Amino acid sequence: IDPWVATPNAMMYLPPFCNAVTGREISAPVTGAALSALHKFLIYGFVHPNVAPNAKAGMTMIANALLNCTFEETYKGRDRRRNGSNASSRSVGLQGQSSRSLQGQSSRSLHHQASSSSVIGFGGGGGGRSSSRSNSSHSLPYYHPTRVDDEQVVLKLLDLAAMVVRCSFILRQVPVDEDEDFVEGNPTQYVVEENCLISSDMVVGLLDTCLHVSHIAKSASPLLKSAAMDSLSQIVLQVFAGSGAAEQGTNGGKNRGVERHPEVVKARQEVLAKLASLLDPSSHSEDVIVSSLTAVNIALETSRENLTAPEIVILQNDLCKYLLQWSTTSDLHILALTLRVIFNLFQSIQNHLKVPLEVFLTSVHLRILELRKDGSIPGVISQTSTATAPTDEEGQAAVTHTTTTTPLSASATYANYEEREVVLESLVEFCAEPALMQDIYRNYDCDVACTNLFEKIVSALAKCAMPNDVTPEEFFDAFYGDGKAEFPTEQVATQSSFFTVNAAPAPVTQLNKLAIEGLLGVLNSIARRVHADRSPFLQSLNNQEGKGIGLDSLSDDQEQMTEDELLQRKQQKQNLVAVAEAFNEKPFKQAWIEKAVELEILDTVENAKGVAQILYMASNLDKAKVGEYLSKGPEEDYPFNTKVRQFFISMFDFTEMGFAAALRLFLSKFRLPGEAQCIDRFMEGFANELYRQQGGDNSFFKNSDAVYVLSFSTIMLNTDLHNPMINDENRMTKQQFINNNRGINGGEDFPPEYLSLLYDQIKEQQIQVQRDVGEFMKKEEDDEDFRSAWDSILAKHREVAAASFTPAGQARRNIYKAGIHDREMFTVLVRYLRLCLPAVFARSMDDVIVFKTLRGLKQMAMCADYFDMPDLVNDTIEHLLVEGREYVVNVIIQEHSHVAHHHDARETQSVSSRSLGSVATTEDDESAADDTTYADEEKFDSQIPYSLLSTGKGYSEIDYTGASNHRGLLAMDTGFLLVRRYARKVITAWPIFIECLCAMRDARALPKGLSELDDFADANGNVLPLSPYARVSQKRLDDFYTIRGDPEGKN
């Protein structure tokens, strides 16, 4: 008989143990024993649905018992007995609380009152269901033995809470036909369903219990708090990892995949919403924030690409706006966790967060790393960018756009060193992903509506990679000038035109190392694709497995663009940026339109529709100047501007929008000018277009005049409600707004509820000009600014192209070949690498960093050869060979100085032996002389890293020791390797190659055959006989020409 068949009903043996857990007068040892018994029931599978009847009811009973756990505190009873009290036994708390209630709540916040009975009694304030006034109500130290016993009970409860959630998520096989019962072995097609035995409210309640113990229970010991956080992490991990359904759900090949039960879906959503709500800085402490960020990272790293649409909405609307705010914190732990969440968002739902992720990278990472030309970080720029309304007789606006710059203090001007290190560590993670930087380039740098994010990241990394002996002015001269840094006269430049080495180099810091790691990660991803295209083995491997390499192999659910289309879009963006710069400089001149014609964006300067498209699409436009240009009138004086304005307004789609949303969208593209007549022209055009698109005579509005008047009234309301100069008691009320708009809809009134809703919408969210992403780097936002700006960020998604990111797992499994966009990326990257790699290579004393930079130079040469950049190939080889030549020369100098030193030392010792003085003094002087003489010699005598040389492939292990001391030897070895590999493209590097050979001959480092040089004649001009080596070489040359002249061997 199968022993599992006789498993009793769970509801028969669980109630006594659950009652012991929830009983108010049960002592702590008994409660602990009951918790241990329940834990064993779960471990041994007594409550598993496959073997136990009523398993779901039993699991629910256990979870409910944990949420209502109370027990009598041990030391309280002992004190009462010691005091001789005749009071009846009651359960008490650590600080005078009558009962220790471990009742988890399913509420969505941690706003618990210390005296509430719903709070976990452990460590709470006074005032539970009953109270005790005994002398022992004071809090005991953590090491009190009875207190430790009670904490053991809470530890068991936390462990059991995690176990309940872990055992509740199970897999079930459900037949496709719901009317047909599933039978084991039946070939009927089925689906694997992930189910949960307890309700979503109980899951969140257990999560709340862990949060309460870890953050609210004041008397909980550090060990208990740590255990609570561990249980919380396990619960989150289980909720989002499920039951391993992704791996188990494909057995047999007959099922149609894995589905989630509605209760599982609800639990995931509620847990994610709970964690997002805990990030609100106005409601929770920093400790809670740390716990929430940690749990969010666990959820994202566990679920990765399996998030549902509602979960994505929670992340997009609730989580991200708090992340942007916490990114400005000075707490390094919170900053690191925030950056990790941003990275995980990029890895999981990047296709749904294209605009927010752009804001994160620019306003978080780049903001901290940003460096001005004078060595400072940009100051505070405060702007007032609200929609304005005329209020005085001259038609001037009540609120005008102002821009002020507040200088920062010395402590705020420079980013904290630790903060920059945390940011660089995060960027290194981005750069290390095989396809992420390529996706960033395709999705942002090739999108007209986005910033050149790839170029900004590379530029920021390059600035941080340069050692400290290069000033910020040299940064900008090198990176934004002619591409060559002009260094002071005491600095020695190498033979190459762009590699520079200081005579007295500064040490390489940890920031330099991290930044160079990031740049090398980007280069490695490009080199990986170049190698894949060149390697016949990798090409055949991809063809055999049916995995296409290139853009066509990405996910089918995203519409992909060809490389030519991406290149066209990138070129269009560059042209629009050039036109936008010309417009911002002189908007009312014809020059910027002529430039658009020159760049083939417009066919003629009279193309009003094309001009309107530029003003609508181009980024980085000065929105105040756009408003001034479009509002020019009257029509008889400015007919072209009027046509452009009409085409511009017609590009908006107001079809399915409410009035407030349509007005908000319209005013987001430009800044309203201050003159009343200019505002009137805009509102008239908006009213006509909205009335036309929303049905004309069939519209909710009786005529376009109703839209016109309501638009003016709404702008005045927006100014009145959000003008900081107006006192709250003087602001317009809802009833006043309704009264002001009576009879404007064709002589009729708008419904009061309609105007009331409009008032609430404007009050809750101010109408603002849409910010460019770059503006977030220039502003120091407060809490309200971050929250109010978030909707403006999300609104930009209508303008950007659809996101197309490669899934992280697919990018690691597949190998893609390089394309046109890789050449463009490499062109941007090499502009900075040609400065940073040699600088770090020459200065670093870290053996691993020296080797990595050398490998980066080798990869740079390989990519330059692939993308047909012969000048870069030659420059790289020249730099490496110059380093090698200097190394050989220094070896020769040290050898001669060593011989001379020993000769001088013998003479000094002979003189010293005849002079007066103590022996100790003579030994000290000799030791000092040795230190100064052999200081530079030690590095040449150190271990040579043979395993890193091109001839060191026979070594079983790679040893980096000595790489920094012998960097010149490694550079020369790599240079010779590149000369042999790319000999057909070597042109300008031959002279330095010969110089290296000559230097090696002088150092007696060449083989005997290569070191013998023949003289053709003696001093009198008589021809000398050939040496044996010359005769052998002559014969080989004759044989070569013989074979070449008679390849078929006829003669």
PDB file of C-alpha atoms in Angstrom, residues 173 190 248-255:
ATOM      1  CA  GLN A 173      -1.216  20.136 -15.037  1.00  0.00           C
ATOM      2  CA  TYR A 190      -2.457  20.086 -21.357  1.00  0.00           C
ATOM      3  CA  GLN A 248       9.465  22.201 -15.897  1.00  0.00           C
ATOM      4  CA  GLY A 249       6.635  23.363 -18.096  1.00  0.00           C
ATOM      5  CA  THR A 250       7.974  21.965 -21.341  1.00  0.00           C
ATOM      6  CA  ASN A 251       8.184  18.289 -20.420  1.00  0.00           C
ATOM      7  CA  GLY A 252       6.783  15.852 -22.929  1.00  0.00           C
ATOM      8  CA  GLY A 253       6.347  18.348 -25.715  1.00  0.00           C
ATOM      9  CA  LYS A 254       2.551  18.093 -25.484  1.00  0.00           C
ATOM     10  CA  ASN A 255       1.784  21.078 -23.315  1.00  0.00           C
TER      11      ASN A 255
END
